[in-house]
Short mmCIF file of C-alpha atoms in Angstrom, two decimals:
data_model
loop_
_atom_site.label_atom_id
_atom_site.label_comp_id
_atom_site.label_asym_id
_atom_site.label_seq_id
_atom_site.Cartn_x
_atom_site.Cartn_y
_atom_site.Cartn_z
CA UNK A 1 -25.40 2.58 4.42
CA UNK A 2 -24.89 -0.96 3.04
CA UNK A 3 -23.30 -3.64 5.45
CA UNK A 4 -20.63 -5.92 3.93
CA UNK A 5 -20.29 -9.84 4.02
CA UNK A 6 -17.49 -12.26 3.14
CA UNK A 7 -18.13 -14.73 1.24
CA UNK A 8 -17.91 -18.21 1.31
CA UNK A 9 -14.95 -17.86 -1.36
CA UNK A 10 -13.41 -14.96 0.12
CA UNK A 11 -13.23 -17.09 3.41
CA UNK A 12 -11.57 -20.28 1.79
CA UNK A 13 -9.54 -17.40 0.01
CA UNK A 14 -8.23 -16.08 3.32
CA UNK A 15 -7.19 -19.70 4.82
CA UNK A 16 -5.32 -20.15 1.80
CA UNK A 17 -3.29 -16.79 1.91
CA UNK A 18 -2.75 -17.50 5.76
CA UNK A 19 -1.47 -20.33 5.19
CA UNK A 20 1.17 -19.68 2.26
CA UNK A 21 2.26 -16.28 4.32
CA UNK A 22 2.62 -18.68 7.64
CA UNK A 23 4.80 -20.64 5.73
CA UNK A 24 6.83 -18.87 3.24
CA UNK A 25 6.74 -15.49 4.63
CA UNK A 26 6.41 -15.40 8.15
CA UNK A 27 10.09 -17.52 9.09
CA UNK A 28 11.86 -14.18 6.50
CA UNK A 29 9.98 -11.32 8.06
CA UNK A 30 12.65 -10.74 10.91
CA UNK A 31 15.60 -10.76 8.23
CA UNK A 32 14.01 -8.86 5.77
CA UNK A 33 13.48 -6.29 8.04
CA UNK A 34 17.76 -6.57 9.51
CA UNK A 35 18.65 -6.82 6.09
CA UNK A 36 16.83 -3.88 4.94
CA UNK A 37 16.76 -5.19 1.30
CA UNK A 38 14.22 -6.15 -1.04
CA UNK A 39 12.81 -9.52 -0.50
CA UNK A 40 13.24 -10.78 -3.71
CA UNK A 41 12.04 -14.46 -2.29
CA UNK A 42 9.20 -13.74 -0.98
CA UNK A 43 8.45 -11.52 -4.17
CA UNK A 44 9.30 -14.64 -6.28
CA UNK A 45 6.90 -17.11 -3.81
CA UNK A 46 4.27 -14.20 -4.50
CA UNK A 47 4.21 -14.36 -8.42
CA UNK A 48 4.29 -18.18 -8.00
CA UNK A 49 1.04 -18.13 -6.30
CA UNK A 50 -0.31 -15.70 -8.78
CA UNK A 51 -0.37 -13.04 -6.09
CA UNK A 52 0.93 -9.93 -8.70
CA UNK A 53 -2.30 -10.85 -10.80
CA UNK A 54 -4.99 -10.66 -8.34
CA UNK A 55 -6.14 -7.78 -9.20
CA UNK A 56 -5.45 -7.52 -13.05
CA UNK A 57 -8.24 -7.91 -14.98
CA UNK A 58 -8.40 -11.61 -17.02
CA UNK A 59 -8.07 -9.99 -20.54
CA UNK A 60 -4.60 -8.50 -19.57
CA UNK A 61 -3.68 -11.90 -17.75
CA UNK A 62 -4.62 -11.69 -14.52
CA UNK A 63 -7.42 -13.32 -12.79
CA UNK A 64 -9.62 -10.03 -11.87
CA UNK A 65 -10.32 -10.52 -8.28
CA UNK A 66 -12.48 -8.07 -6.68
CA UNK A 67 -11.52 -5.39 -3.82
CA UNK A 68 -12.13 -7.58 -0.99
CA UNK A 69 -10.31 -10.50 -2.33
CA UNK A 70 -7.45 -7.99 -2.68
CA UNK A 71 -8.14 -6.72 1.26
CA UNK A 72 -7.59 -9.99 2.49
CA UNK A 73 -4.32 -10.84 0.45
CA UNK A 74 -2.76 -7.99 2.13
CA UNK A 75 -4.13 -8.29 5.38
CA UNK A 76 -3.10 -12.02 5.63
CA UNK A 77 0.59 -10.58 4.16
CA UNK A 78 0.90 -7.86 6.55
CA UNK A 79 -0.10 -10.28 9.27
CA UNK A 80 3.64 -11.77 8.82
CA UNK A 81 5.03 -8.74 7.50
CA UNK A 82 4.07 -5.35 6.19
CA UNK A 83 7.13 -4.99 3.53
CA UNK A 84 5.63 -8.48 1.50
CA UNK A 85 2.37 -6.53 1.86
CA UNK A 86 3.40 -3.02 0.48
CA UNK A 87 5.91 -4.82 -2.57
CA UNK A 88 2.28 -6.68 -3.43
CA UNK A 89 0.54 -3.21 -3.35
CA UNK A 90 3.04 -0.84 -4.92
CA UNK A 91 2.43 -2.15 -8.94
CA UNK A 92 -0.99 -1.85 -8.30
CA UNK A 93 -0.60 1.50 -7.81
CA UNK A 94 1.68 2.17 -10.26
CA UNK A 95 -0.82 0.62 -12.41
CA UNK A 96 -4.14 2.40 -11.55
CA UNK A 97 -3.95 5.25 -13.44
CA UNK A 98 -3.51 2.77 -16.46
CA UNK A 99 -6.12 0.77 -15.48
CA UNK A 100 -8.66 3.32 -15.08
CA UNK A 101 -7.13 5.71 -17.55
CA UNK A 102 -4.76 5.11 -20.39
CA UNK A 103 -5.11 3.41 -23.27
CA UNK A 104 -5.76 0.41 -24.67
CA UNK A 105 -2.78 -0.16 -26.02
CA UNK A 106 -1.17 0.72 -22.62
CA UNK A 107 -3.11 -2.18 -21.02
CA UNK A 108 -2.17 -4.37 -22.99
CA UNK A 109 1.62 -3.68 -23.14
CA UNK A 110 1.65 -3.40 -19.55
CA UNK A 111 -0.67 -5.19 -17.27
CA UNK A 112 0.29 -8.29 -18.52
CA UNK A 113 3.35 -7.85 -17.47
CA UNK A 114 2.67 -7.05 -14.09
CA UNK A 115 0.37 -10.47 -13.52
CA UNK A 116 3.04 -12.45 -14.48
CA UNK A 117 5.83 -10.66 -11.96
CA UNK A 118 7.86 -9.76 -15.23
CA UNK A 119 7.95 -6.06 -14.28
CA UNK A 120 6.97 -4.20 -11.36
CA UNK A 121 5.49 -0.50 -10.86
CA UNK A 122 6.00 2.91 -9.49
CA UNK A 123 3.99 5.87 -8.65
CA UNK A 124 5.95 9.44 -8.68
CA UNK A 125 3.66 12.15 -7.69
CA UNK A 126 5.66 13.90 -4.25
CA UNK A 127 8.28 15.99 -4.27
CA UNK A 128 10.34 17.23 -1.60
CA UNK A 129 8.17 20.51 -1.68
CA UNK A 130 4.99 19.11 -3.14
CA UNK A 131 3.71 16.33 -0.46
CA UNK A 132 0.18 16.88 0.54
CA UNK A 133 -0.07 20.20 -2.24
CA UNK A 134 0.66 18.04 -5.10
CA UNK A 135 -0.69 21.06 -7.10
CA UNK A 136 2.56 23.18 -6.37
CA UNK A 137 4.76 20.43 -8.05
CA UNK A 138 7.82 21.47 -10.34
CA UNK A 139 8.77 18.61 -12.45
CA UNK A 140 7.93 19.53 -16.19
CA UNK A 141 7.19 17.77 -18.97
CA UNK A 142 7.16 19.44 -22.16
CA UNK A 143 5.80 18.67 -25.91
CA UNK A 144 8.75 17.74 -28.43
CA UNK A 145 7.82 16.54 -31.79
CA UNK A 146 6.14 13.25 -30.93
CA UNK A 147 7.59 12.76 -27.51
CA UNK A 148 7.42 14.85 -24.44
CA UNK A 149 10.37 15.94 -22.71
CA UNK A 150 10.44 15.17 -18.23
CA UNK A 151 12.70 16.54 -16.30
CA UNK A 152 12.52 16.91 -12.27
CA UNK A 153 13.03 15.10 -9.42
CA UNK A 154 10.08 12.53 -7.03
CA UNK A 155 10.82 11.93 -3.87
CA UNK A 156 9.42 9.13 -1.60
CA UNK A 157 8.93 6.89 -4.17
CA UNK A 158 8.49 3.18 -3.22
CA UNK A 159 9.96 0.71 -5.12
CA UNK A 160 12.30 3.10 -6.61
CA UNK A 161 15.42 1.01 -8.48
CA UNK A 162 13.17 -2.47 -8.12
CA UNK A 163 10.58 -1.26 -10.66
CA UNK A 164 10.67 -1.31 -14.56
CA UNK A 165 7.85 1.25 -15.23
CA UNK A 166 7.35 4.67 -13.16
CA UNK A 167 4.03 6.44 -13.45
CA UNK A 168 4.64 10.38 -13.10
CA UNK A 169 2.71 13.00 -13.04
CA UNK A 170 3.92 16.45 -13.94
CA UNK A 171 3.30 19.50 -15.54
CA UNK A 172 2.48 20.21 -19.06
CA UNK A 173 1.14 24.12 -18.43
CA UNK A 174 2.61 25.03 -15.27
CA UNK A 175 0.28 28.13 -14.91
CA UNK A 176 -2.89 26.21 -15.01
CA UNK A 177 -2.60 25.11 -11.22
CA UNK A 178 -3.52 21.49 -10.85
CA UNK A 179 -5.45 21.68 -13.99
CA UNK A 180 -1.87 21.70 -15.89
CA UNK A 181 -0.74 18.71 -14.64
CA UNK A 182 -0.41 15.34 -16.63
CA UNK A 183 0.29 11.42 -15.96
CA UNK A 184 2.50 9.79 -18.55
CA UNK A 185 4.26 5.98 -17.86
CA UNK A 186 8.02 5.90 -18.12
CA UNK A 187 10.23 2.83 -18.22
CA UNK A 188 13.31 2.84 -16.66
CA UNK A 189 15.48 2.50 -19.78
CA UNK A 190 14.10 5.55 -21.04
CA UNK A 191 16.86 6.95 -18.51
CA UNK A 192 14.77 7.31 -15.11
CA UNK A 193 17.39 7.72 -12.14
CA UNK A 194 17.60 7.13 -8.51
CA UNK A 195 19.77 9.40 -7.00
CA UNK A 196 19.32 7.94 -3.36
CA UNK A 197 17.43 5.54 -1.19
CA UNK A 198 16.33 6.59 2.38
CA UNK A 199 16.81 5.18 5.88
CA UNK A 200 13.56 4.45 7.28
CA UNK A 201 12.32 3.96 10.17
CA UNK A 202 9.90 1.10 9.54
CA UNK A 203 8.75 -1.26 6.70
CA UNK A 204 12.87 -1.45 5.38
CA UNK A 205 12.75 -3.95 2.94
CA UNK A 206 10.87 -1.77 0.77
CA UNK A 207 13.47 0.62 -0.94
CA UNK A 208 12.03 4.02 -0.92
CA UNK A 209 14.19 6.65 -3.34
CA UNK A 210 14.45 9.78 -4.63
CA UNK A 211 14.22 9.48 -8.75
CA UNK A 212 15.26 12.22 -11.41
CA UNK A 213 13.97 12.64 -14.62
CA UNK A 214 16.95 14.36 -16.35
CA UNK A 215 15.59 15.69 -19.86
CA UNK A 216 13.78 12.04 -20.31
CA UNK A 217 12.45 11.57 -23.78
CA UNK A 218 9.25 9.45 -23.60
CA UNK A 219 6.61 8.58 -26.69
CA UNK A 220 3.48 10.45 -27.05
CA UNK A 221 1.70 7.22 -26.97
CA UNK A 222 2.37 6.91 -22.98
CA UNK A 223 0.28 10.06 -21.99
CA UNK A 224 -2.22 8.82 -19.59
CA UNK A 225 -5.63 10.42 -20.16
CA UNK A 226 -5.64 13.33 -21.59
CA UNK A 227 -3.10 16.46 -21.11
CA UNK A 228 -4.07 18.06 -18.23
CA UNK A 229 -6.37 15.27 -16.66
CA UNK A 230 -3.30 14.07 -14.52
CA UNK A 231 -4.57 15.71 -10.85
CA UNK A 232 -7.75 14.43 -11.71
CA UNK A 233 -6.14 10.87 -12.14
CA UNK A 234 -3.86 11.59 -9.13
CA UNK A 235 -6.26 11.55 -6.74
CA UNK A 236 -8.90 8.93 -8.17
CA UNK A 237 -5.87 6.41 -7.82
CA UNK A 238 -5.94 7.47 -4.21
CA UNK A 239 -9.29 7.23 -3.74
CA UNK A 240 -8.98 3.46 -5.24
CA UNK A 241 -5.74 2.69 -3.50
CA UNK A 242 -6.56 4.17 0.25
CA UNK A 243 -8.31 1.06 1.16
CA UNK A 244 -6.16 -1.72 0.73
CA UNK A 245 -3.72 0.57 2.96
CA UNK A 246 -6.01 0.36 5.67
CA UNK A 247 -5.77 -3.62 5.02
CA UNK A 248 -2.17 -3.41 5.50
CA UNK A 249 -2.68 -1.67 8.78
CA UNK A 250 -5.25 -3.95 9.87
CA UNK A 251 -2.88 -7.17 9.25
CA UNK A 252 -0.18 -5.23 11.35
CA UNK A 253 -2.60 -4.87 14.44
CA UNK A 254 -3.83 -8.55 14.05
CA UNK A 255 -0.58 -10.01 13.63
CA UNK A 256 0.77 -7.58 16.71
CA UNK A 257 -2.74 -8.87 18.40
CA UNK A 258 -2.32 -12.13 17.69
CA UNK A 259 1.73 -12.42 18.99
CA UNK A 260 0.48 -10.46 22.13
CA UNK A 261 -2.16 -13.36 23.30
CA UNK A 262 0.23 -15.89 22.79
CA UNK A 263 2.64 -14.52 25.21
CA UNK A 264 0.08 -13.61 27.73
CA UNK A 265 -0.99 -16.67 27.89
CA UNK A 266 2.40 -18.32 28.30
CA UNK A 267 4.49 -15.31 30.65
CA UNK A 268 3.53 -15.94 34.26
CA UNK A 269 4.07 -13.62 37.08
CA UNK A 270 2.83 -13.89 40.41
CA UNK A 271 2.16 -17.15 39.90
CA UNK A 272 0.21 -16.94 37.30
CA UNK A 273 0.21 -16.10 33.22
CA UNK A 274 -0.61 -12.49 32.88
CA UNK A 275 -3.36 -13.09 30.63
CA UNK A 276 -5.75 -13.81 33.93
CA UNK A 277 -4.95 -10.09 35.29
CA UNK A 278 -7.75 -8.18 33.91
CA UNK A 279 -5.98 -5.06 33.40
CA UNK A 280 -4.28 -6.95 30.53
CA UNK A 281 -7.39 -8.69 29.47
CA UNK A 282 -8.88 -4.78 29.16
CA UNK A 283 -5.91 -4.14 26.38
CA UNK A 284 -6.34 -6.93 24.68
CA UNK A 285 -10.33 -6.56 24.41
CA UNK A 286 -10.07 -2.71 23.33
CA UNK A 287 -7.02 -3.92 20.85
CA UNK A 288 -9.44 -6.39 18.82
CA UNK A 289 -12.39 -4.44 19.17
CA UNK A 290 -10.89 -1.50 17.25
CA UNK A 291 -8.84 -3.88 14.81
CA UNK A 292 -12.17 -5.44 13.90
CA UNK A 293 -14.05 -2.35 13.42
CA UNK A 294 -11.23 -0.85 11.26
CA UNK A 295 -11.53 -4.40 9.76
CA UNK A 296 -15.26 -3.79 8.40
CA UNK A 297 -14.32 -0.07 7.44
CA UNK A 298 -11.98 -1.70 5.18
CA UNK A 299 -14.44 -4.24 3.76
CA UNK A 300 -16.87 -1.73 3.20
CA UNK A 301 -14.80 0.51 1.61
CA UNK A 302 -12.81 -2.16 -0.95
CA UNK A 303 -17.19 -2.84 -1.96
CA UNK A 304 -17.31 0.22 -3.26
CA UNK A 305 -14.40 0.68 -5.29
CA UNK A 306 -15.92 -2.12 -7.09
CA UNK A 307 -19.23 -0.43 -7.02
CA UNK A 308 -17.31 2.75 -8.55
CA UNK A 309 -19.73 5.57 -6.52
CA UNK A 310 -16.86 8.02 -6.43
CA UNK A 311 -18.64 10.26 -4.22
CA UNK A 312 -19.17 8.14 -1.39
CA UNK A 313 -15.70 6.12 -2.18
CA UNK A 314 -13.58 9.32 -1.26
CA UNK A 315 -15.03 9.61 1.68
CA UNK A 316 -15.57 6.24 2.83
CA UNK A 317 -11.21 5.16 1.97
CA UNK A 318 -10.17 8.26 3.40
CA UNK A 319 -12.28 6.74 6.51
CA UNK A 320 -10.50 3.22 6.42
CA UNK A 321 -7.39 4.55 5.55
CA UNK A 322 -7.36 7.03 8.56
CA UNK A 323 -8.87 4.98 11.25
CA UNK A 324 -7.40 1.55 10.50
CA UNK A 325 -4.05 3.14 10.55
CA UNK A 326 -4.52 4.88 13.95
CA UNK A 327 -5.98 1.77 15.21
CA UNK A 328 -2.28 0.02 14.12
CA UNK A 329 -0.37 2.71 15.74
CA UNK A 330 -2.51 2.58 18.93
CA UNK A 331 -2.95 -1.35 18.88
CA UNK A 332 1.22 -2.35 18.07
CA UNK A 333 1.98 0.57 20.86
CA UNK A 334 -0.20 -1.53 23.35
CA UNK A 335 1.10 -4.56 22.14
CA UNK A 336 4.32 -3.47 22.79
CA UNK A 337 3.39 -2.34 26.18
CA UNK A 338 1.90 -5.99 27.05
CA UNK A 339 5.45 -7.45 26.35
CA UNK A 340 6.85 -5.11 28.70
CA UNK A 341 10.52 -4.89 28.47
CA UNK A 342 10.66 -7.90 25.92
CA UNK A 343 8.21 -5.68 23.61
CA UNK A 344 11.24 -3.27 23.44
CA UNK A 345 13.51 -5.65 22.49
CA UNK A 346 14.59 -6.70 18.88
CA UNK A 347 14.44 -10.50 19.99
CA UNK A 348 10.53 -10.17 19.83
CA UNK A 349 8.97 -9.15 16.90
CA UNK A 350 6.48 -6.40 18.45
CA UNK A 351 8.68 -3.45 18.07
CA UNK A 352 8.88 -4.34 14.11
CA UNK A 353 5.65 -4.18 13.96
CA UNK A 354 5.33 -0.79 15.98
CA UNK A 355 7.63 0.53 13.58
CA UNK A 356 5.79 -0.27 10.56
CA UNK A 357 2.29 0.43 11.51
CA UNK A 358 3.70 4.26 11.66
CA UNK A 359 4.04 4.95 7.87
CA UNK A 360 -0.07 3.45 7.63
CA UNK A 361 -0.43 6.97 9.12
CA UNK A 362 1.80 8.71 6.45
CA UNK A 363 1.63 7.17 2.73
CA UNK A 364 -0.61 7.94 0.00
CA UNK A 365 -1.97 10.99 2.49
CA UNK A 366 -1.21 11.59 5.61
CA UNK A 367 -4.09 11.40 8.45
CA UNK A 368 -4.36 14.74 8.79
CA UNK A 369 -5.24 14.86 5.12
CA UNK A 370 -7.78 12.27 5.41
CA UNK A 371 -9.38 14.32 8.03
CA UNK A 372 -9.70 17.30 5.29
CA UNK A 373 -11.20 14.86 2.49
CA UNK A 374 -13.82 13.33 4.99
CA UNK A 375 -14.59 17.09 7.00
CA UNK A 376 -15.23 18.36 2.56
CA UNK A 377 -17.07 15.88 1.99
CA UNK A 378 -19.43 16.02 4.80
CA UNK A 379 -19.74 19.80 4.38
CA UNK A 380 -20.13 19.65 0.51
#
């Protein structure tokens, strides 16, 4: 296997995002996180660094960066704090399956408007009984003169009221299995509905709803793919999206990492600051090690999603995704534990960060999911 390298750019790139998020984002994370509502500064800071169209490619108005360059905005973002992170991920997402699959005329109606922080983006595929079997979903769309019909309801949607355009798969020949299931793009005027936004245990300034599609008419023209093609689309967003998870759970353990040796090296006890006991010094040392392997996982894995090998992508991001996520879990737990009491307190940020490395382990396919893609592909 091929070793990645930063480059040069992607360095200069990373000093700069560091920067910006030390400055603008870092002194809101706290509040956006008591507040538990959408940070619609730091969102606005974002687009005005040109953060929304990173990623977009520079015929739709964005400035086409490649994986990496996208791995290190998030990291530096999650860093400070892992809501600006995900609200910088979500349209992306959203966005893929145009990207990749629909039409020109799609791309060009709405990518643009993502890069320049017009509109934002949603991705419905769960529902309350279809979570990892996205196959055994219920929400319907069905053919109607020159418009399909959706109705059904997605739950666990992120972003849900903030964006202007919802991708959503569903089914247009429910006994087909997951070959019956399509991708079309709705906009919210068409009459998309949140019925209700959850209490969450982490990451809080990121809304995260439950949206109904109540008999909603939408053109022909915003079919993604072809009918049909939409689990097929489903899961190559994934496969393209996994990675840049695992950079928002690797910017969680180096900002947890990073808090932790500052206050080892200033707490004394015994007469002297805890970071000479080398009990502590063992955390801390097993804490980076991991972050910077999961770090390199990443890397390697955002490489080949612009190389576009699908076979070894699927396995390589469910990889990064999996063990750059347990590595946040294990390395904010530790971090916590280094702070002692003052880690369990809300006057020190460790616990926030605790809290949100937990959905790493969760979102677009839980862990134990990853396991399954990486265990198929090895035994294909």
């Amino acid at each position: 296997m091929q070793t990645f390298q930063l480059t040069s750019d992607h360095r200069d790139f990373r000093d700069s995002i560091r920067a910006f998020a030390n400055q603008k984002i870092a002194p809101r994370a706290a509040e956006v996180d008591a507040k538990a509502e959408f940070p619609w500064e730091n969102f606005r800071d974002c687009v005005e660094m040109e953060l929304p169209a990173l990623w977009v490619p520079e015929q739709y108005g964005g400035s086409g960066a490649d994986h990496v360059f996208q791995a290190v905005m998030i990291e530096e973002l999650a860093r400070v704090c892992a809501t600006t992170a995900l609200v910088m991920l979500i349209s992306k997402l959203g966005m893929i399956p145009i990207l990749y699959w629909g039409s020109e005329e799609l791309k060009r109606k709405y990518l643009p408007r993502i890069a320049s922080g017009e509109a934002q983006a949603s991705y419905c595929l769960s529902e309350a009984d279809a979570g990892s079997d996205v196959a055994s979903m219920s929400t319907r769309a069905v053919r109607s003169g020159n418009d399909y019909i959706i109705s059904g309801t997605k739950y666990w949607i992120t972003n849900a009221g903030i964006s202007s355009t919802y991708t959503v798969f569903a089914k247009t020949d429910p006994g087909a299995g997951h070959k019956g299931i399509s991708a079309f793009l709705v906009e919210e005027e068409m009459g998309v509905k949140v019925a209700k936004l959850e209490q969450k245990l982490g990451i809080k300034g990121s809304p995260t709803g439950e949206v109904v599609f109540d008999e909603v008419r939408v053109p022909k023209e915003n079919l993604i793919g072809e009918e049909g093609q939409g689990f097929y689309i489903a899961m190559g967003t994934l496969d393209r999206s996994r990675p840049t998870i695992g950079a928002q759970a690797v910017g969680i353990a180096q900002g947890a990492i990073d808090y932790a040796t500052q206050y080892m090296k200033n707490r004394n006890q015994f007469g002297h600051p805890i970071a000479e006991f080398q009990g502590l010094q063992f955390m801390l040392a097993d804490m980076a090690t991991k972050t910077e392997a999961a770090r390199g996982l990443v890397y390697r894995a955002c490489s080949l999603v612009d190389a576009d090998p699908l076979g070894e992508l699927g396995k390589i991001g469910a990889m990064a995704k999996m063990f750059a996520s347990d590595t946040a879990m294990s390395v904010t737990t530790d971090a916590v534990q280094l702070l002692g009491g003052y880690g369990y307190t809300k006057d020190f940020p460790l616990e926030r960060y605790m809290r949100d490395a937990k959905i790493t382990q969760i979102y677009e396919g839980t862990n134990q999911i990853q396991r399954v893609v990486v265990a198929k592909k090895l035994l294909s």
